[in-house]
Coordinates of C-alpha atoms in Angstrom, one line a residue:
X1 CA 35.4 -37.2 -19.3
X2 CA 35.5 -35.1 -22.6
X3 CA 31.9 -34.8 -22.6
X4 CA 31.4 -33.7 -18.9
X5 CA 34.5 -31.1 -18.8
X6 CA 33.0 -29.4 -22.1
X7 CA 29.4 -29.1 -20.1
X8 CA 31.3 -27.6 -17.2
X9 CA 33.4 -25.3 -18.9
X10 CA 30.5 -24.4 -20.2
X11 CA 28.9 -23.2 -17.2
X12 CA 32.1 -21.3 -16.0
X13 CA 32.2 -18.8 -19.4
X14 CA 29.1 -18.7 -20.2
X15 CA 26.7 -18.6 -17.4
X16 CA 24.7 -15.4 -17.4
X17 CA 25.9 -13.0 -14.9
X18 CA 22.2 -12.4 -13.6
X19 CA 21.5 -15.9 -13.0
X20 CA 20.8 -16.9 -9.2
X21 CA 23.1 -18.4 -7.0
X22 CA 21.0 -21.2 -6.6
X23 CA 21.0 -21.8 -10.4
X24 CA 24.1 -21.7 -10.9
X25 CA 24.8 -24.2 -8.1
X26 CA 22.5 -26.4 -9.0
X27 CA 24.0 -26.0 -12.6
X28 CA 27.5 -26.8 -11.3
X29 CA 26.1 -29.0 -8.9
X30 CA 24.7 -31.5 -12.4
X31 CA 28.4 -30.4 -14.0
X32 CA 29.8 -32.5 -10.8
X33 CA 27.9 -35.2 -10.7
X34 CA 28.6 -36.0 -14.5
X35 CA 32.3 -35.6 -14.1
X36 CA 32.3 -37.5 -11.0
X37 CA 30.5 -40.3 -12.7
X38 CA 32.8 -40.1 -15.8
X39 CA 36.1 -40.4 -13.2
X40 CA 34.9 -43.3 -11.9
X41 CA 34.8 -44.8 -15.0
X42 CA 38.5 -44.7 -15.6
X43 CA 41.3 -46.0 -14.0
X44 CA 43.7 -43.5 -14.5
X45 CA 43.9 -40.5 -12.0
X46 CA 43.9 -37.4 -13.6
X47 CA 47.3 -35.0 -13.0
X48 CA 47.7 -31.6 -15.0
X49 CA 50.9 -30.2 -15.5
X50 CA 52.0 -26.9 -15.0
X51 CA 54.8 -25.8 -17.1
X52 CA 56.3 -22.7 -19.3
X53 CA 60.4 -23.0 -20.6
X54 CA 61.8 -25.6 -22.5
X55 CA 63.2 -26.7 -19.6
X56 CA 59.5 -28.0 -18.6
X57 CA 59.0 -29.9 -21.9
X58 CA 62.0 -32.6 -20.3
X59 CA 59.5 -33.4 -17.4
X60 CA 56.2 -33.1 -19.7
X61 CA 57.9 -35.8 -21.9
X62 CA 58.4 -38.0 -19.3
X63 CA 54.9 -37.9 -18.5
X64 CA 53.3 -38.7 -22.0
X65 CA 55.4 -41.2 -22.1
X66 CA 54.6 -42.8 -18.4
X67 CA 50.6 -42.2 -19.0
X68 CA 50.8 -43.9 -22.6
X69 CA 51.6 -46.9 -20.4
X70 CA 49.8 -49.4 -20.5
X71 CA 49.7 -50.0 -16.5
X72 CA 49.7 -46.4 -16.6
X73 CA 47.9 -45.6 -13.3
X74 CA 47.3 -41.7 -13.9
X75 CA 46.2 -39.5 -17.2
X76 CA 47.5 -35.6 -18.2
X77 CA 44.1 -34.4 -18.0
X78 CA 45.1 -30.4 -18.5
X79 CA 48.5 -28.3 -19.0
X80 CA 48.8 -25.0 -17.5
X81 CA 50.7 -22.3 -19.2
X82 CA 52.4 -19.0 -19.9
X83 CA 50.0 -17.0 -22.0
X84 CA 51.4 -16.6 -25.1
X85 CA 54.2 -13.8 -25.9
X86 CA 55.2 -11.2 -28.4
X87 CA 58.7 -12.6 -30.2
X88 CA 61.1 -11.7 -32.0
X89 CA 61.4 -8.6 -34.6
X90 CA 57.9 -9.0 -36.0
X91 CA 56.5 -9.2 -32.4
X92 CA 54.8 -12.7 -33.3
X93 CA 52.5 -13.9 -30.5
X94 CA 54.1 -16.7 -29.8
X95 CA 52.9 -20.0 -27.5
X96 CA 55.1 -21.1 -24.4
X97 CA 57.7 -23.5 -25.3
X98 CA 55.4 -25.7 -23.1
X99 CA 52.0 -25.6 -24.9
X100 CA 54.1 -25.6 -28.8
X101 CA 55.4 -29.1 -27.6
X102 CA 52.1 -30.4 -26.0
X103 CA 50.4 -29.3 -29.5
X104 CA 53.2 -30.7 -31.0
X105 CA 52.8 -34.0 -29.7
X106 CA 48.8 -34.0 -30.2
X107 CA 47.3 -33.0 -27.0
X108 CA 44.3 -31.3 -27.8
X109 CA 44.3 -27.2 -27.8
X110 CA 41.4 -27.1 -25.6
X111 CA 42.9 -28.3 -22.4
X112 CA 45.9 -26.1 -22.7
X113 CA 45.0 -23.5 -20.1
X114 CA 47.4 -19.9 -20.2
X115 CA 45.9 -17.8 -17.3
X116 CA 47.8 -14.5 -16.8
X117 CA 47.4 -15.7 -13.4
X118 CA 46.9 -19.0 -11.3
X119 CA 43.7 -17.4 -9.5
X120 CA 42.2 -16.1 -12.3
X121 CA 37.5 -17.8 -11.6
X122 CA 37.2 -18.7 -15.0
X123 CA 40.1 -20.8 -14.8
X124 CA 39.6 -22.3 -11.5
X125 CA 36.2 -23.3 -12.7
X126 CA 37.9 -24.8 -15.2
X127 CA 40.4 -26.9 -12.9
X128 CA 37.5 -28.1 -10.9
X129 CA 35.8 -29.6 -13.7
X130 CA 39.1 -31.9 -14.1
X131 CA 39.1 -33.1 -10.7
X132 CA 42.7 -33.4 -10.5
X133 CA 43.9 -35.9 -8.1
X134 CA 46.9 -34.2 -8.6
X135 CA 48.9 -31.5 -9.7
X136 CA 52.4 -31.1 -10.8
X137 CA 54.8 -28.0 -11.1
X138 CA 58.6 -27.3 -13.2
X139 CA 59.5 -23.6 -14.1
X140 CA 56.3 -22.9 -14.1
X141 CA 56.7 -19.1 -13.3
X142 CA 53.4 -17.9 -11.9
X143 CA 52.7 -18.1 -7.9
X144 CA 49.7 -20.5 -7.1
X145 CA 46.8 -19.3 -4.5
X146 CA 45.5 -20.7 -1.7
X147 CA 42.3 -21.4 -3.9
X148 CA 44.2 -23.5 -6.7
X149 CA 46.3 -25.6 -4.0
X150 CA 42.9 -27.2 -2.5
X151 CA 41.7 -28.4 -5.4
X152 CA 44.1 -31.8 -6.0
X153 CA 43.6 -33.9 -3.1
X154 CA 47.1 -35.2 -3.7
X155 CA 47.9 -31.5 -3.7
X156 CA 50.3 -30.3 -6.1
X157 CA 54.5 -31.2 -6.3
X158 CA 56.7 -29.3 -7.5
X159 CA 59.8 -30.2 -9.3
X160 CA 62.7 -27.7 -8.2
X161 CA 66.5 -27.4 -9.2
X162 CA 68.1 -27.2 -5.9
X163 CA 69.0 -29.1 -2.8
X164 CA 66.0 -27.3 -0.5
X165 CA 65.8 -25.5 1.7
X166 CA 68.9 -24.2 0.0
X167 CA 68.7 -21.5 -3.0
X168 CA 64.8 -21.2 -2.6
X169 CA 63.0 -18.7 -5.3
X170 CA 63.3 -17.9 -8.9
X171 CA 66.8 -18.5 -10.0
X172 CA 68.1 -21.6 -7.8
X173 CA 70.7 -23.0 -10.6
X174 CA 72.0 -19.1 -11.5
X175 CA 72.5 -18.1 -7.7
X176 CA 74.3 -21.6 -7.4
X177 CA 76.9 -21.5 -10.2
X178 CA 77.0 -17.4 -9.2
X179 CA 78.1 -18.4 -6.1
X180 CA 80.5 -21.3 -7.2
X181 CA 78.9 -24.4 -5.5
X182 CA 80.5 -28.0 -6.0
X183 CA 77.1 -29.9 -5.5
X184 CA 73.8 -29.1 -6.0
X185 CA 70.9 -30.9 -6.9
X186 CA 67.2 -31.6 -7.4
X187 CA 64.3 -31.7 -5.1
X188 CA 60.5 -32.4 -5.1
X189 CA 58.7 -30.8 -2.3
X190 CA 55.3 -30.7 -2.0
X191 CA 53.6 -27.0 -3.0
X192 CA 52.4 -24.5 0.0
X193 CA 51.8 -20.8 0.1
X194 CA 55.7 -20.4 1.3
X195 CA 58.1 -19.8 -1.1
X196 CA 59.7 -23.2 -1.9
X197 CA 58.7 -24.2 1.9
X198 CA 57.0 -27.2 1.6
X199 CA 58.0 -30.8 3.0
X200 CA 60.5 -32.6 0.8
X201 CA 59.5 -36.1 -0.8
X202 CA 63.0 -37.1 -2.1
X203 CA 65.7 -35.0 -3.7
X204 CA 68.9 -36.0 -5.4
X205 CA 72.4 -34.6 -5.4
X206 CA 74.8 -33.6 -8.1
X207 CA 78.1 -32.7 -8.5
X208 CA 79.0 -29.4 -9.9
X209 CA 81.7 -29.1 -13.2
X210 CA 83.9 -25.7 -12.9
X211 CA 83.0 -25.1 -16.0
X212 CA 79.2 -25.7 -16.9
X213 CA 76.8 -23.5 -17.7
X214 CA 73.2 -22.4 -16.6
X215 CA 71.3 -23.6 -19.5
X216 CA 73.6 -27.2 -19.1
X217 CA 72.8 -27.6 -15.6
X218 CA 69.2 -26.8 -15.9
X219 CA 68.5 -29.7 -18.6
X220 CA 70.7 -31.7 -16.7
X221 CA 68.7 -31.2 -13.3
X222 CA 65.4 -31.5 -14.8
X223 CA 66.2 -34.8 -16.4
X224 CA 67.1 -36.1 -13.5
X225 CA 64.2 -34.5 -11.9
X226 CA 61.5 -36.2 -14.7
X227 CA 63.3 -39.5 -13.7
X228 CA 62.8 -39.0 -9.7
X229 CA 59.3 -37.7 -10.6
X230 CA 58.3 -40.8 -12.4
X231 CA 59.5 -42.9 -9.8
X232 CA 58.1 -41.2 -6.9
X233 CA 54.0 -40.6 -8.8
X234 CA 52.7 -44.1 -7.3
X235 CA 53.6 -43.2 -3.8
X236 CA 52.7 -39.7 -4.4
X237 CA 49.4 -40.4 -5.8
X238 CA 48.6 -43.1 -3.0
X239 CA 49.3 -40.8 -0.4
X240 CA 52.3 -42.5 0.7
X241 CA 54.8 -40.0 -0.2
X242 CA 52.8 -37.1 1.9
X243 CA 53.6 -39.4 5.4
X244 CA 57.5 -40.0 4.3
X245 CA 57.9 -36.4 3.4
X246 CA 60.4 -34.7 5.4
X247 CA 59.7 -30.8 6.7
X248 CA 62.4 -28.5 5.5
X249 CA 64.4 -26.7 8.4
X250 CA 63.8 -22.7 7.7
X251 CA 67.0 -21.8 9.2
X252 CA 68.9 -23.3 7.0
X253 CA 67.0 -21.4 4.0
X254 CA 68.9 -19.5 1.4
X255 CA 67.2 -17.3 -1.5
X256 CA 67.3 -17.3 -5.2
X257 CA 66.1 -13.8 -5.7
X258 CA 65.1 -13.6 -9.6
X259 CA 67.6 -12.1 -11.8
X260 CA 67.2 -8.5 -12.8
X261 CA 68.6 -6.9 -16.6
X262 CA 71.7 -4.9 -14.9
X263 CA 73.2 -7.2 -13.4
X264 CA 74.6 -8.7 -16.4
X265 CA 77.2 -5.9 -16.3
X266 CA 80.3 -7.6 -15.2
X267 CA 83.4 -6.0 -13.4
X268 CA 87.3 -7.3 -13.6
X269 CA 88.2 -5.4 -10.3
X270 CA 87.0 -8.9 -8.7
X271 CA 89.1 -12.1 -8.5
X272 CA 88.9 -14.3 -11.8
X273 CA 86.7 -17.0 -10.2
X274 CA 84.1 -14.4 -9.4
X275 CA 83.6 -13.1 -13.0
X276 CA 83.6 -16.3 -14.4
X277 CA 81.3 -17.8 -12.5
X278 CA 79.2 -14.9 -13.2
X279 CA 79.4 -15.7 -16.5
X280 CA 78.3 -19.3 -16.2
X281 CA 75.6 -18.5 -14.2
X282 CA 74.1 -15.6 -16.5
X283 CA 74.6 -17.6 -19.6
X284 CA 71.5 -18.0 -21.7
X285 CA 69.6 -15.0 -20.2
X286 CA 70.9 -12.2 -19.3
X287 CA 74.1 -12.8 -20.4
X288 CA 77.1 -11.0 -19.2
X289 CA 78.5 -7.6 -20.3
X290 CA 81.8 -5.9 -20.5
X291 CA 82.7 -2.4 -21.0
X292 CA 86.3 -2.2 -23.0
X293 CA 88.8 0.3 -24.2
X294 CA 89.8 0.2 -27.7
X295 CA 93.4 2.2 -28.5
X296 CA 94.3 3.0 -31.4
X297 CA 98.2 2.1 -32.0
X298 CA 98.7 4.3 -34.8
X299 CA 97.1 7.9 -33.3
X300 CA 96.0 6.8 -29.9
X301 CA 92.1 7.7 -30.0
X302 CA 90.3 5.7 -27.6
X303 CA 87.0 4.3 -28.0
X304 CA 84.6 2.5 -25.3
X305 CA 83.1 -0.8 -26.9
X306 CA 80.6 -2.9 -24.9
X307 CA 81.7 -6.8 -25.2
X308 CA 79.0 -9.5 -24.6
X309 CA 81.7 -12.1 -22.8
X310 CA 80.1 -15.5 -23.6
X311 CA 82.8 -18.3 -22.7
X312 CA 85.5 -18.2 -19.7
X313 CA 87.8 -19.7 -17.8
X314 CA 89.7 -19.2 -14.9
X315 CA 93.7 -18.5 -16.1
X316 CA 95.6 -21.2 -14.1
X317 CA 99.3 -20.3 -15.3
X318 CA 99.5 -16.7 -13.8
X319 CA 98.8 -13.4 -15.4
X320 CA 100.8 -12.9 -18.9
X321 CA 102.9 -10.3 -18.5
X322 CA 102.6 -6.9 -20.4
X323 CA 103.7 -3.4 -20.1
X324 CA 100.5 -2.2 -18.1
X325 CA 98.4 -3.7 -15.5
X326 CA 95.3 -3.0 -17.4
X327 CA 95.7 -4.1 -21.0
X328 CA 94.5 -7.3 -22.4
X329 CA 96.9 -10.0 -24.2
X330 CA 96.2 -12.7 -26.1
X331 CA 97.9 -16.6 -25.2
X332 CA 97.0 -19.8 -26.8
X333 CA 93.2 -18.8 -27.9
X334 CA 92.1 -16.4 -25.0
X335 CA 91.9 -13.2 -24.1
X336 CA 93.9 -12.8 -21.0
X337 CA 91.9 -10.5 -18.8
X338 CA 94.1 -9.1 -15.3
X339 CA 91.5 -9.3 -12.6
X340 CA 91.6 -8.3 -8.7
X341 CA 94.1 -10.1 -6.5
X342 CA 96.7 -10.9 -9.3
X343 CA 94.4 -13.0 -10.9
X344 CA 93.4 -13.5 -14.3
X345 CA 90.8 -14.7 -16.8
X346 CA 90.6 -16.3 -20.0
X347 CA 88.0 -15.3 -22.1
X348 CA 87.1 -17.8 -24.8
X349 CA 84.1 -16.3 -27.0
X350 CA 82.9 -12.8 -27.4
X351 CA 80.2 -11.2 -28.4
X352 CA 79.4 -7.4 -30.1
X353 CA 76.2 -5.8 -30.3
X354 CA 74.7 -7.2 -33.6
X355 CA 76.6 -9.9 -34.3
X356 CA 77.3 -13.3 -34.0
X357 CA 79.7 -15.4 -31.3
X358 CA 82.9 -15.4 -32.2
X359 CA 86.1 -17.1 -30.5
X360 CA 88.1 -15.1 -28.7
X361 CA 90.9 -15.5 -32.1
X362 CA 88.9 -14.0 -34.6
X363 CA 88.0 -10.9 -32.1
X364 CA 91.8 -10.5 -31.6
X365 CA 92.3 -10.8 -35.3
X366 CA 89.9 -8.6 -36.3
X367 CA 91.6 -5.7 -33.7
X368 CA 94.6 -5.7 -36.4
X369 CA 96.7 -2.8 -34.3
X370 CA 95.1 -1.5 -32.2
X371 CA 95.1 -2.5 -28.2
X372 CA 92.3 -3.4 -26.0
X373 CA 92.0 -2.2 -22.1
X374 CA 90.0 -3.0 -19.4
X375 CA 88.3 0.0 -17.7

């Protein structure tokens, strides 16, 4: 199959862009042929994976480890890719989490495709070549064309953290935990032009701690999702799972809209529960943000600090009581925070602009006399 793709890919670079139509069909035409004589070869059904955050790299796993089989009935013939980003201080072009583990575990270089986007010619060209009987999607981040979903015959599944059609769109497990839900789960729905919209082939529920965070629910989900994927491939890839899906009802749809940089600021005029889910939910990226007033106790000068609030909790024994509404205490290794509605929270870990988490202890400790307020 090596041999065959290479000859392909060959003709989608490199073919001269004066050729004739007809050469170049009859060139793609041969490219075809060979592949199609190579597939039939081999047992194993070609799937490529599409994939970008470490997140993705759970459910990639998985599928090394299910093709190295050996009653393995399909191959990872491809993965698809962020392109490569600028990192860190030295603005290092960096891989995707996605294509560092697939090098990582020895898949070759070649057949590690990073399109800026999913209908980019030179890459479709390329995707044809493969012949993918199927295609498979987790966090992928890039919207697939009409174009790219007819190429799998199987068509392409995607792998998403939410019980659909609920919480549809790019930040299902934030929204949830944002909006305090007690269950939520994992889903794989086949891929259409609609946002999340396709019929469902199975989906799994799980319960929801109080207290867990984004990053913690998303390995959890796609673990569980890998699992269910695994599972579910012979059906899917015998066609069986496309009859048993089940359409998703639209009016029951919610949306995950993606999360935008402000709205990590967070405000304590809202009940406890509120912020702290908030802060749950935004945990990993964005983060959550807290404007503060630092008082002097000696000569009162006041000074505005902005607090990265990493940890919370929601303050179950009442607000401690101190001589203004607005000022912040300190009980058994929190920040005591007075919020809307004569609630309160606990704030665990903090964070200030160029440095490190610290517990909410040492922050206190290091305030020696002077007060903090909220604003």
């Amino acid at each position: 199959m090596n041999s065959s793709l290479m000859l392909r890919r060959f003709f989608c670079f490199n073919a001269p862009a004066s050729a004739s139509a007809s050469a170049s069909a009859s060139a793609s035409a041969s490219a075809s042929a060979s592949v199609s004589a190579a597939s039939s070869s081999s047992k194993k059904k070609p799937l490529v994976f599409l994939g970008s955050p470490q997140v993705s790299t759970t459910v990639l796993d998985a599928l090394f480890n299910a093709s190295s089989a050996p009653n393995s009935i399909f191959e990872i013939a491809a993965i698809v890719t962020q392109p490569p980003a600028r990192k860190g201080r030295g603005k290092t072009l960096t891989p995707s989490l996605v294509a560092q583990y697939a090098i990582d575990r020895g898949f070759p270089s070649d057949l590690i495709f990073t399109p800026e986007r999913a209908g980019e010619d030179t890459f479709l060209c390329s995707l044809r070549a493969l012949q993918p009987e199927l295609c498979i999607t987790a966090a992928y981040g890039n919207i697939l064309p009409t174009k790219f979903l007819n190429i799998p015959p199987m068509g392409t599944v995607n792998i998403h953290p939410s019980l659909l059609p609920l919480y549809r769109g790019a930040a299902p497990v934030q929204r949830a935990l944002q909006d305090g839900v007690k269950e939520t789960g994992i889903s794989l729905a086949f891929t259409v032009r609609a946002l999340d919209a396709g019929p469902v082939i199975v989906h799994e529920r799980v319960d929801v701690d109080d207290e867990i965070k984004a990053p913690d629910l998303l390995d959890l989900l796609f673990s569980q999702g890998s699992k269910l994927l695994i599972h579910e491939l012979p059906s899917i890839l015998d066609g069986s799972a496309r009859a048993k899906a089940q359409p998703q009802d639209d009016s029951k749809a919610t949306l995950a809209p993606k999360i935008a940089p402000e709205e990590s600021w967070i405000s304590f005029d809202e009940e406890a529960s509120v912020v702290h889910n908030k802060v749950r939910a935004f945990a990993g990226w964005p983060g959550t943000r807290a404007k503060l007033m630092l008082v002097d106790g000696k000569d009162g000068n006041q000074n505005v600090i902005e607090l990265k609030i990493i940890t919370t909790r929601v303050c179950r024994h009442g607000i401690i009581q101190s001589n203004e509404m607005d000022e912040i205490t300190f009980f058994k290794g929190s920040l005591v925070i007075p919020c809307w509605n004569s609630t309160a929270l606990e704030v665990l870990e903090v964070q200030l602009p160029g440095k490190k988490v610290v517990s909410a202890a040492a922050f206190w400790n290091g305030l020696r006399d002077k007060k903090l307020k909220k604003l």
